[in-house]
Short mmCIF file of C-alpha atoms in Angstrom, two decimals:
data_model
loop_
_atom_site.label_atom_id
_atom_site.label_comp_id
_atom_site.label_asym_id
_atom_site.label_seq_id
_atom_site.Cartn_x
_atom_site.Cartn_y
_atom_site.Cartn_z
CA MET A 1 -28.64 13.55 -3.90
CA PHE A 2 -29.94 9.98 -4.36
CA ASN A 3 -33.59 11.00 -4.07
CA VAL A 4 -35.14 7.85 -5.56
CA GLU A 5 -38.84 7.13 -5.04
CA THR A 6 -39.42 4.05 -2.86
CA PHE A 7 -42.15 1.46 -3.41
CA GLY A 8 -43.97 2.71 -0.31
CA GLN A 9 -43.94 6.30 -1.50
CA ARG A 10 -45.23 5.27 -4.92
CA LEU A 11 -47.99 3.13 -3.44
CA ARG A 12 -49.16 6.00 -1.23
CA GLN A 13 -49.28 8.39 -4.20
CA LEU A 14 -51.28 5.94 -6.33
CA ARG A 15 -53.67 5.15 -3.46
CA MET A 16 -54.38 8.82 -2.83
CA LYS A 17 -54.77 9.43 -6.56
CA LYS A 18 -57.42 6.67 -6.59
CA GLY A 19 -59.15 8.33 -3.61
CA LEU A 20 -58.79 5.39 -1.25
CA ASN A 21 -57.76 5.39 2.39
CA GLN A 22 -55.50 2.67 3.82
CA MET A 23 -58.45 0.69 5.22
CA GLN A 24 -60.23 0.65 1.85
CA LEU A 25 -57.09 -0.44 -0.01
CA ALA A 26 -56.36 -3.17 2.55
CA GLU A 27 -59.86 -4.68 2.44
CA GLY A 28 -59.74 -8.27 1.20
CA ILE A 29 -55.92 -8.20 0.80
CA VAL A 30 -54.08 -7.47 4.07
CA THR A 31 -54.69 -5.55 7.28
CA PRO A 32 -54.73 -1.70 7.25
CA SER A 33 -51.69 -1.87 9.58
CA MET A 34 -49.77 -3.81 6.91
CA ILE A 35 -50.62 -1.19 4.26
CA SER A 36 -49.33 1.48 6.65
CA GLN A 37 -46.07 -0.42 7.15
CA ILE A 38 -45.65 -0.97 3.39
CA GLU A 39 -46.18 2.72 2.65
CA SER A 40 -43.61 3.67 5.31
CA ASP A 41 -41.20 1.09 3.81
CA LYS A 42 -41.12 -0.90 7.04
CA ALA A 43 -42.51 -4.02 5.36
CA LYS A 44 -42.00 -5.63 1.95
CA PRO A 45 -45.10 -7.15 0.35
CA SER A 46 -45.05 -10.46 -1.47
CA TYR A 47 -45.46 -10.57 -5.23
CA HIS A 48 -49.01 -12.00 -4.70
CA VAL A 49 -49.96 -9.01 -2.47
CA ILE A 50 -48.51 -6.53 -4.96
CA GLY A 51 -50.65 -8.10 -7.69
CA LYS A 52 -53.82 -7.79 -5.57
CA ILE A 53 -52.99 -4.14 -4.77
CA ALA A 54 -52.54 -3.38 -8.48
CA GLU A 55 -55.97 -4.93 -9.17
CA LYS A 56 -57.59 -2.82 -6.40
CA LEU A 57 -55.95 0.34 -7.82
CA GLU A 58 -57.06 -0.71 -11.33
CA ILE A 59 -53.59 -0.22 -12.80
CA PRO A 60 -51.22 -2.59 -14.63
CA LEU A 61 -48.65 -4.31 -12.43
CA ASP A 62 -45.85 -2.72 -14.48
CA GLU A 63 -47.13 0.74 -13.60
CA LEU A 64 -46.88 -0.10 -9.90
CA ILE A 65 -43.39 -1.63 -9.91
CA GLY A 66 -41.87 -0.93 -13.35
CA ASN A 67 -40.57 2.57 -12.63
CA LEU A 68 -39.31 1.44 -9.26
CA GLU A 69 -37.16 -1.28 -10.83
CA MET A 70 -35.83 1.20 -13.40
CA ASN A 71 -35.01 3.68 -10.62
CA LEU A 72 -33.03 1.02 -8.75
CA VAL A 73 -31.01 0.24 -11.90
CA VAL A 74 -30.32 3.94 -12.48
CA LEU A 75 -29.36 4.41 -8.84
CA SER A 76 -26.98 1.44 -8.97
CA GLU A 77 -25.31 2.79 -12.11
CA TYR A 78 -24.99 6.25 -10.58
CA LYS A 79 -23.47 4.90 -7.37
CA LEU A 80 -21.02 2.84 -9.43
CA ALA A 81 -20.08 5.92 -11.47
CA LYS A 82 -19.58 7.97 -8.27
CA GLY A 83 -17.27 5.30 -6.91
CA MET A 84 -15.23 5.35 -10.12
CA LEU A 85 -14.98 9.14 -9.99
CA SER A 86 -13.66 8.94 -6.42
CA ALA A 87 -11.03 6.44 -7.57
CA GLY A 88 -10.07 8.61 -10.57
CA GLU A 89 -11.34 6.03 -13.07
CA PHE A 90 -12.87 8.65 -15.36
CA SER A 91 -12.94 6.53 -18.54
CA GLY A 92 -14.97 3.85 -16.78
CA ALA A 93 -17.36 6.33 -15.16
CA LEU A 94 -18.21 8.26 -18.33
CA PRO A 95 -20.50 5.70 -20.08
CA PHE A 96 -22.41 5.07 -16.83
CA LEU A 97 -22.99 8.81 -16.35
CA GLN A 98 -24.12 9.18 -19.96
CA ASN A 99 -26.63 6.37 -19.46
CA VAL A 100 -27.89 7.82 -16.16
CA ILE A 101 -28.47 11.20 -17.86
CA GLN A 102 -30.55 9.52 -20.58
CA THR A 103 -32.60 7.23 -18.30
CA ASN A 104 -33.11 9.42 -15.22
CA ASN A 105 -36.80 10.20 -14.87
CA GLY A 106 -36.33 13.09 -12.45
CA LYS A 107 -35.88 11.02 -9.29
CA LEU A 108 -32.14 11.80 -9.19
CA ASP A 109 -31.02 15.42 -8.97
CA PRO A 110 -30.29 16.42 -12.62
CA PHE A 111 -27.82 19.10 -11.51
CA GLU A 112 -25.72 16.59 -9.55
CA ILE A 113 -25.62 14.15 -12.45
CA ARG A 114 -24.63 16.86 -14.96
CA TYR A 115 -22.06 18.22 -12.50
CA ASP A 116 -20.46 14.78 -12.14
CA TYR A 117 -20.54 14.35 -15.91
CA ALA A 118 -18.70 17.67 -16.44
CA PHE A 119 -16.25 16.75 -13.66
CA CYS A 120 -15.60 13.44 -15.43
CA LEU A 121 -14.90 15.25 -18.73
CA LEU A 122 -12.46 17.52 -16.89
CA GLY A 123 -10.72 14.47 -15.43
CA LEU A 124 -10.32 13.14 -18.98
CA ASN A 125 -8.85 16.52 -20.07
CA GLN A 126 -11.71 17.05 -22.54
CA PHE A 127 -11.53 20.75 -21.79
CA ARG A 128 -13.88 22.14 -24.43
CA GLU A 129 -16.68 19.68 -23.62
CA ALA A 130 -16.17 20.14 -19.86
CA GLU A 131 -16.28 23.93 -20.19
CA GLU A 132 -19.52 23.78 -22.18
CA SER A 133 -21.11 21.50 -19.57
CA PHE A 134 -20.01 23.65 -16.63
CA GLN A 135 -21.19 26.84 -18.36
CA GLN A 136 -24.64 25.28 -18.89
CA LEU A 137 -24.72 24.36 -15.19
CA LEU A 138 -23.64 27.90 -14.28
CA ASP A 139 -26.48 29.41 -16.32
CA HIS A 140 -28.93 27.08 -14.56
CA ALA A 141 -27.46 27.81 -11.11
CA GLN A 142 -27.53 31.59 -11.60
CA SER A 143 -31.21 31.40 -12.55
CA ASN A 144 -31.88 29.47 -9.33
CA SER A 145 -31.12 32.01 -6.61
CA ARG A 146 -32.19 29.56 -3.88
CA ARG A 147 -29.09 27.39 -4.40
CA PRO A 148 -26.01 29.67 -4.37
CA ILE A 149 -23.81 26.70 -3.42
CA MET A 150 -24.30 25.41 -6.97
CA ILE A 151 -22.74 28.60 -8.37
CA VAL A 152 -19.75 28.28 -6.02
CA ARG A 153 -19.13 24.65 -6.96
CA VAL A 154 -19.25 25.37 -10.70
CA PHE A 155 -16.95 28.40 -10.37
CA HIS A 156 -14.57 26.14 -8.43
CA GLN A 157 -14.41 23.55 -11.20
CA LEU A 158 -14.10 26.20 -13.92
CA GLY A 159 -11.12 27.53 -11.98
CA HIS A 160 -9.58 24.03 -11.94
CA LEU A 161 -10.23 23.71 -15.66
CA GLU A 162 -8.42 26.96 -16.47
CA LEU A 163 -5.59 26.01 -14.10
CA LYS A 164 -5.12 22.81 -16.12
CA ARG A 165 -5.08 24.94 -19.28
CA ARG A 166 -2.49 27.21 -17.59
CA ARG A 167 -4.75 30.21 -18.18
CA PHE A 168 -4.00 31.54 -14.72
CA GLN A 169 -5.71 34.91 -14.92
CA ILE A 170 -9.02 33.37 -15.98
CA ALA A 171 -8.65 30.67 -13.31
CA GLU A 172 -8.06 33.33 -10.64
CA HIS A 173 -11.16 35.19 -11.86
CA TYR A 174 -13.37 32.13 -11.34
CA LEU A 175 -11.91 31.27 -7.92
CA THR A 176 -12.26 34.86 -6.70
CA ASN A 177 -15.89 34.89 -7.86
CA ALA A 178 -16.52 31.63 -5.98
CA LEU A 179 -15.13 33.07 -2.72
CA THR A 180 -17.11 36.28 -3.18
CA GLN A 181 -20.29 34.24 -3.72
CA MET A 182 -19.61 32.25 -0.54
CA ARG A 183 -19.20 35.43 1.53
CA SER A 184 -22.25 37.21 0.09
CA SER A 185 -24.45 34.12 0.55
CA HIS A 186 -23.09 33.39 4.06
CA LEU A 187 -22.31 29.78 3.08
CA LYS A 188 -20.58 27.72 5.79
CA ASP A 189 -18.99 24.89 3.80
CA VAL A 190 -15.50 25.06 5.33
CA HIS A 191 -14.18 22.14 3.26
CA LEU A 192 -15.12 23.91 0.03
CA GLN A 193 -13.78 27.23 1.30
CA CYS A 194 -10.41 25.66 2.15
CA SER A 195 -10.22 23.98 -1.25
CA LEU A 196 -10.95 27.31 -2.97
CA LEU A 197 -8.26 29.14 -0.99
CA LEU A 198 -5.63 26.44 -1.59
CA THR A 199 -6.36 26.34 -5.33
CA LEU A 200 -6.31 30.14 -5.57
CA ALA A 201 -2.92 30.24 -3.80
CA GLU A 202 -1.56 27.63 -6.22
CA ILE A 203 -2.72 29.75 -9.17
CA GLN A 204 -1.18 32.89 -7.68
CA GLN A 205 2.12 31.13 -7.13
CA LYS A 206 2.22 29.75 -10.67
CA SER A 207 1.41 33.19 -12.11
CA GLY A 208 4.23 34.86 -10.15
CA GLN A 209 2.08 36.51 -7.43
CA LEU A 210 4.26 35.01 -4.72
CA LYS A 211 3.47 37.33 -1.80
CA GLN A 212 -0.25 37.28 -2.61
CA ALA A 213 -0.14 33.48 -2.53
CA VAL A 214 1.20 33.64 1.04
CA VAL A 215 -1.62 36.02 2.04
CA THR A 216 -4.24 33.70 0.52
CA LEU A 217 -2.84 30.67 2.37
CA GLN A 218 -2.84 32.63 5.62
CA LEU A 219 -6.62 33.11 5.21
CA ALA A 220 -7.01 29.32 5.41
CA LEU A 221 -5.06 28.98 8.69
CA PRO A 222 -7.91 29.85 11.13
CA ILE A 223 -10.26 27.48 9.27
CA PHE A 224 -7.91 24.50 9.69
CA GLU A 225 -7.21 25.47 13.31
CA GLU A 226 -10.95 25.66 14.09
CA ARG A 227 -11.49 22.23 12.52
CA GLU A 228 -8.59 20.84 14.59
CA ASP A 229 -7.36 19.15 11.41
CA ILE A 230 -3.73 18.46 12.37
CA GLN A 231 -2.86 16.72 9.08
CA GLY A 232 -4.44 19.51 7.04
CA LEU A 233 -2.81 22.16 9.22
CA GLY A 234 0.59 20.55 8.78
CA ASN A 235 0.16 20.44 5.01
CA LEU A 236 -0.97 24.07 5.02
CA TYR A 237 2.05 25.18 7.06
CA MET A 238 4.24 23.29 4.59
CA LYS A 239 2.63 25.16 1.67
CA LEU A 240 3.15 28.45 3.54
CA ALA A 241 6.79 27.56 4.13
CA GLN A 242 7.29 26.76 0.45
CA SER A 243 5.50 29.91 -0.76
CA SER A 244 7.36 32.15 1.72
CA HIS A 245 10.63 30.55 0.64
CA VAL A 246 9.95 31.23 -3.04
CA ALA A 247 9.00 34.82 -2.12
CA ASP A 248 12.43 35.16 -0.38
CA GLN A 249 10.78 35.56 3.05
CA TYR A 250 13.25 33.21 4.73
CA GLU A 251 12.53 33.91 8.41
CA GLN A 252 8.79 33.56 7.85
CA ALA A 253 9.40 30.37 5.85
CA THR A 254 11.47 28.92 8.71
CA ASP A 255 8.74 29.73 11.22
CA TYR A 256 6.06 28.04 9.08
CA ALA A 257 8.29 25.01 8.48
CA GLN A 258 8.80 24.58 12.22
CA HIS A 259 5.04 24.78 12.82
CA ALA A 260 4.54 22.13 10.13
CA GLN A 261 7.17 19.96 11.76
CA TRP A 262 5.38 20.16 15.12
CA CYS A 263 2.12 19.07 13.44
CA PHE A 264 3.72 16.04 11.81
CA GLU A 265 5.54 15.12 15.01
CA ALA A 266 2.16 15.13 16.77
CA LEU A 267 0.89 12.75 14.08
CA ASN A 268 4.11 10.71 14.18
CA ASN A 269 4.37 11.07 10.39
CA ASN A 270 8.02 10.30 9.64
CA SER A 271 7.80 10.92 5.90
CA GLU A 272 6.36 14.42 6.28
CA LYS A 273 8.78 15.18 9.13
CA LEU A 274 11.74 14.38 6.88
CA THR A 275 10.31 16.57 4.09
CA LEU A 276 10.08 19.47 6.56
CA GLU A 277 13.58 18.82 7.88
CA VAL A 278 14.90 19.13 4.32
CA ARG A 279 13.02 22.42 3.92
CA LEU A 280 14.42 23.74 7.22
CA ALA A 281 17.98 22.73 6.30
CA VAL A 282 17.73 24.43 2.90
CA LEU A 283 16.46 27.60 4.59
CA GLN A 284 19.34 27.46 7.09
CA GLY A 285 21.80 27.25 4.20
CA GLU A 286 20.26 30.21 2.41
CA MET A 287 20.34 32.23 5.64
CA GLY A 288 24.10 31.63 5.98
CA ASN A 289 24.27 28.54 8.23
CA ARG A 290 25.81 26.41 5.49
CA ASP A 291 27.78 23.92 7.63
CA LYS A 292 24.77 23.26 9.88
CA ALA A 293 22.57 22.78 6.81
CA ILE A 294 25.03 20.32 5.23
CA HIS A 295 25.22 18.27 8.43
CA ALA A 296 21.40 18.14 8.66
CA LEU A 297 20.96 17.11 5.01
CA GLU A 298 23.62 14.39 5.24
CA SER A 299 21.72 12.91 8.18
CA ILE A 300 18.38 13.11 6.31
CA VAL A 301 19.92 11.32 3.30
CA GLU A 302 20.75 8.35 5.54
CA ASP A 303 17.18 8.35 6.93
CA TYR A 304 15.71 8.29 3.41
CA ARG A 305 18.08 5.51 2.39
CA ARG A 306 16.91 3.40 5.33
CA LEU A 307 13.34 3.96 4.18
CA ARG A 308 14.36 3.07 0.58
CA ARG A 309 12.86 6.29 -0.77
CA ASP A 310 15.01 6.78 -3.88
CA GLU A 311 13.35 9.92 -5.26
CA GLU A 312 13.40 11.73 -1.91
CA THR A 313 17.02 10.63 -1.41
CA GLY A 314 17.91 12.04 -4.84
CA ASN A 315 16.15 15.33 -4.11
CA THR A 316 17.99 15.72 -0.80
CA ILE A 317 21.38 14.85 -2.30
CA THR A 318 20.75 17.50 -4.98
CA GLU A 319 20.14 20.10 -2.25
CA LEU A 320 23.43 18.93 -0.67
CA ALA A 321 25.19 19.39 -4.01
CA LYS A 322 23.97 23.01 -4.16
CA LEU A 323 25.51 23.70 -0.76
CA TYR A 324 28.77 21.92 -1.66
CA LEU A 325 29.04 24.07 -4.79
CA ALA A 326 28.29 27.26 -2.84
CA GLY A 327 31.13 26.32 -0.46
CA ASP A 328 33.56 25.57 -3.34
CA LYS A 329 33.59 21.85 -2.49
CA LEU A 330 33.61 20.94 -6.15
CA ASP A 331 34.58 17.27 -5.91
CA GLN A 332 31.87 16.61 -3.30
CA ALA A 333 29.34 18.52 -5.39
CA GLU A 334 30.21 16.49 -8.50
CA GLU A 335 29.99 13.17 -6.63
CA ALA A 336 26.61 14.19 -5.15
CA CYS A 337 25.33 15.10 -8.64
CA GLN A 338 26.31 11.73 -10.06
CA THR A 339 24.60 9.91 -7.17
CA ALA A 340 21.42 12.00 -7.43
CA ARG A 341 21.19 11.52 -11.20
CA LYS A 342 21.05 7.73 -10.75
CA LEU A 343 18.31 7.92 -8.11
CA LEU A 344 15.96 10.36 -9.86
CA PRO A 345 13.50 9.72 -12.72
CA THR A 346 14.83 10.75 -16.14
CA VAL A 347 12.41 13.67 -16.50
CA HIS A 348 12.28 15.42 -13.14
CA SER A 349 12.75 18.99 -11.91
CA TYR A 350 15.64 17.88 -9.70
CA GLN A 351 17.37 16.32 -12.73
CA ALA A 352 17.31 19.86 -14.12
CA TRP A 353 18.88 21.15 -10.92
CA VAL A 354 21.57 18.45 -11.12
CA ALA A 355 22.48 19.68 -14.61
CA ARG A 356 22.43 23.29 -13.38
CA ILE A 357 24.84 22.42 -10.53
CA GLN A 358 27.13 20.53 -12.93
CA ALA A 359 27.20 23.64 -15.10
CA GLY A 360 28.25 25.64 -12.04
CA ILE A 361 31.00 23.13 -11.27
CA ALA A 362 32.27 23.37 -14.86
CA GLN A 363 32.27 27.18 -14.65
CA ALA A 364 34.30 27.08 -11.44
CA ARG A 365 36.82 24.85 -13.26
CA ASN A 366 36.86 27.16 -16.32
CA GLN A 367 35.36 24.44 -18.53
CA HIS A 368 33.28 26.77 -20.66
CA THR A 369 32.04 24.25 -23.27
CA VAL A 370 31.03 21.73 -20.59
CA ALA A 371 29.21 24.46 -18.63
CA ILE A 372 27.16 25.41 -21.70
CA LYS A 373 26.26 21.76 -22.36
CA TYR A 374 24.94 21.23 -18.84
CA MET A 375 23.14 24.60 -18.77
CA LYS A 376 21.30 23.65 -21.98
CA GLN A 377 20.31 20.32 -20.42
CA ALA A 378 19.00 22.12 -17.36
CA ALA A 379 16.93 24.59 -19.42
CA ASP A 380 15.39 21.80 -21.51
CA CYS A 381 14.50 19.77 -18.42
CA PHE A 382 12.98 22.76 -16.60
CA LYS A 383 10.83 23.40 -19.68
CA LEU A 384 9.69 19.76 -19.81
CA THR A 385 8.79 19.76 -16.10
CA ASP A 386 6.86 23.04 -16.38
CA CYS A 387 9.18 25.02 -14.08
CA GLN A 388 8.71 28.40 -15.73
CA THR A 389 10.70 30.57 -13.30
CA GLU A 390 13.63 28.15 -13.16
CA TYR A 391 13.61 27.88 -16.97
CA GLU A 392 13.86 31.66 -17.35
CA GLU A 393 16.68 31.93 -14.80
CA THR A 394 18.62 29.12 -16.49
CA MET A 395 18.22 30.65 -19.96
CA GLN A 396 19.47 33.98 -18.60
CA GLU A 397 22.49 32.21 -17.08
CA LEU A 398 23.12 30.48 -20.41
CA SER A 399 22.99 33.83 -22.19
CA HIS A 400 25.49 35.29 -19.71
CA LEU A 401 27.80 32.32 -20.34
CA TYR A 402 27.85 33.06 -24.06
CA GLU A 403 28.26 36.78 -23.44
CA SER A 404 31.21 36.22 -21.07
CA HIS A 405 33.06 34.62 -23.99
CA ASP A 406 32.10 37.36 -26.48
CA ASP A 407 29.57 35.16 -28.30
CA CYS A 408 26.90 37.86 -28.41
CA GLN A 409 25.02 36.25 -31.30
CA SER A 410 24.42 33.05 -29.29
CA ALA A 411 23.51 35.12 -26.22
CA LEU A 412 20.84 37.01 -28.19
CA ARG A 413 19.55 33.78 -29.73
CA VAL A 414 19.05 32.25 -26.27
CA MET A 415 17.19 35.32 -24.99
CA HIS A 416 15.03 35.39 -28.11
CA GLU A 417 14.16 31.71 -27.59
CA MET A 418 13.20 32.44 -23.99
CA TRP A 419 11.04 35.46 -24.94
CA SER A 420 9.34 33.45 -27.68
CA PHE A 421 8.52 30.63 -25.29
CA ASN A 422 7.21 33.09 -22.68
CA ARG A 423 5.00 34.77 -25.27
CA GLN A 424 3.47 31.43 -26.30
CA ALA A 425 2.92 30.55 -22.64
CA ARG A 426 1.15 33.86 -22.00
CA GLU A 427 -1.10 33.36 -25.02
CA GLN A 428 -2.08 29.93 -23.71
CA ARG A 429 -2.96 31.39 -20.31
CA GLY A 430 -5.61 33.75 -21.66
CA ILE A 431 -6.15 37.45 -21.10
CA VAL A 432 -6.87 39.70 -18.14
CA LEU A 433 -10.61 39.77 -17.48
#
């Protein structure tokens, strides 16, 4: 990537262009052995020697060293920009990349620079400019059949771009094309392949293709196992557990969660272990083992409190509140909701669940007006936190609440609001390709 011409390489080119061998160039200046070492970049000549060499080659001193100095400046700026990109400092990296594009004299790979520039624009959410840059790179890559990896990388980033735009069908199209290109070109970049599969599964889950998301994640399992990446394998099993859970495949979800737990136990990662224990307890509750699940979650809450992890404590207490409500333990459910609300950020998906549970408590107590108030809060919070499925379910529950009290006009209004929001969301996501 950083293919910058060295002083030795430049000297050799200029010597050969002049038609001199090393002995002829060295005569009256240094030994032929020293010229050989300089050209192989094993020795650095003094400024006096460089001046004599320029005279022998009959070229200005600037021609011998000027481009080299400029290349070093460009290289330094590019390395600095790359470091900023790695740290997510996109605003700081952008001007350096723009300058490198303008001053690069072909010694740095133009594709890599343009790719990083487009990636930077994507990081700044400048979607239109990023898309234009990536499309230009794609046109270049497709005309260069010797470098299929370029096509895969650009498709990958275009998929990320459309995922950010929530145009899931277009994003899936790009990711699928990238994987197809990898297979047809027999590319062996396992890191890139894993990233493609994980991103594709995320897109499929967000677009409602829950079972397909599980299948896609399963394709990544043998890759992580072959790499013996225990951390990556644990994270993958966790994703599989979550996706299987959402797809109502509870036994499969439990199996994946246990595998993830074994991975994190091997790594002695307490934080991830607790996350998996919460997942397992929730699954136990949904499979009918409510008392066992409550006992497990109560223990996990104490562990999180000892670690002073407020958000995770709030999430776990919210899951406890769901189980208390399901078991008609209304006072315990209400107390858990109040505790969780204080621990969680104001705008958070679990704040929406707290409101949803409080609506359920109010319903069980025949407090119709209070139930509607909390259900509205839950719907608004799910919308703000981009939880599309939960938003739709909550709006349907709100409609049923109105309908149960013969307020059909309000019930229809709520459903119309939900349909209108869904239509806008679909329009933003693009069309089927």
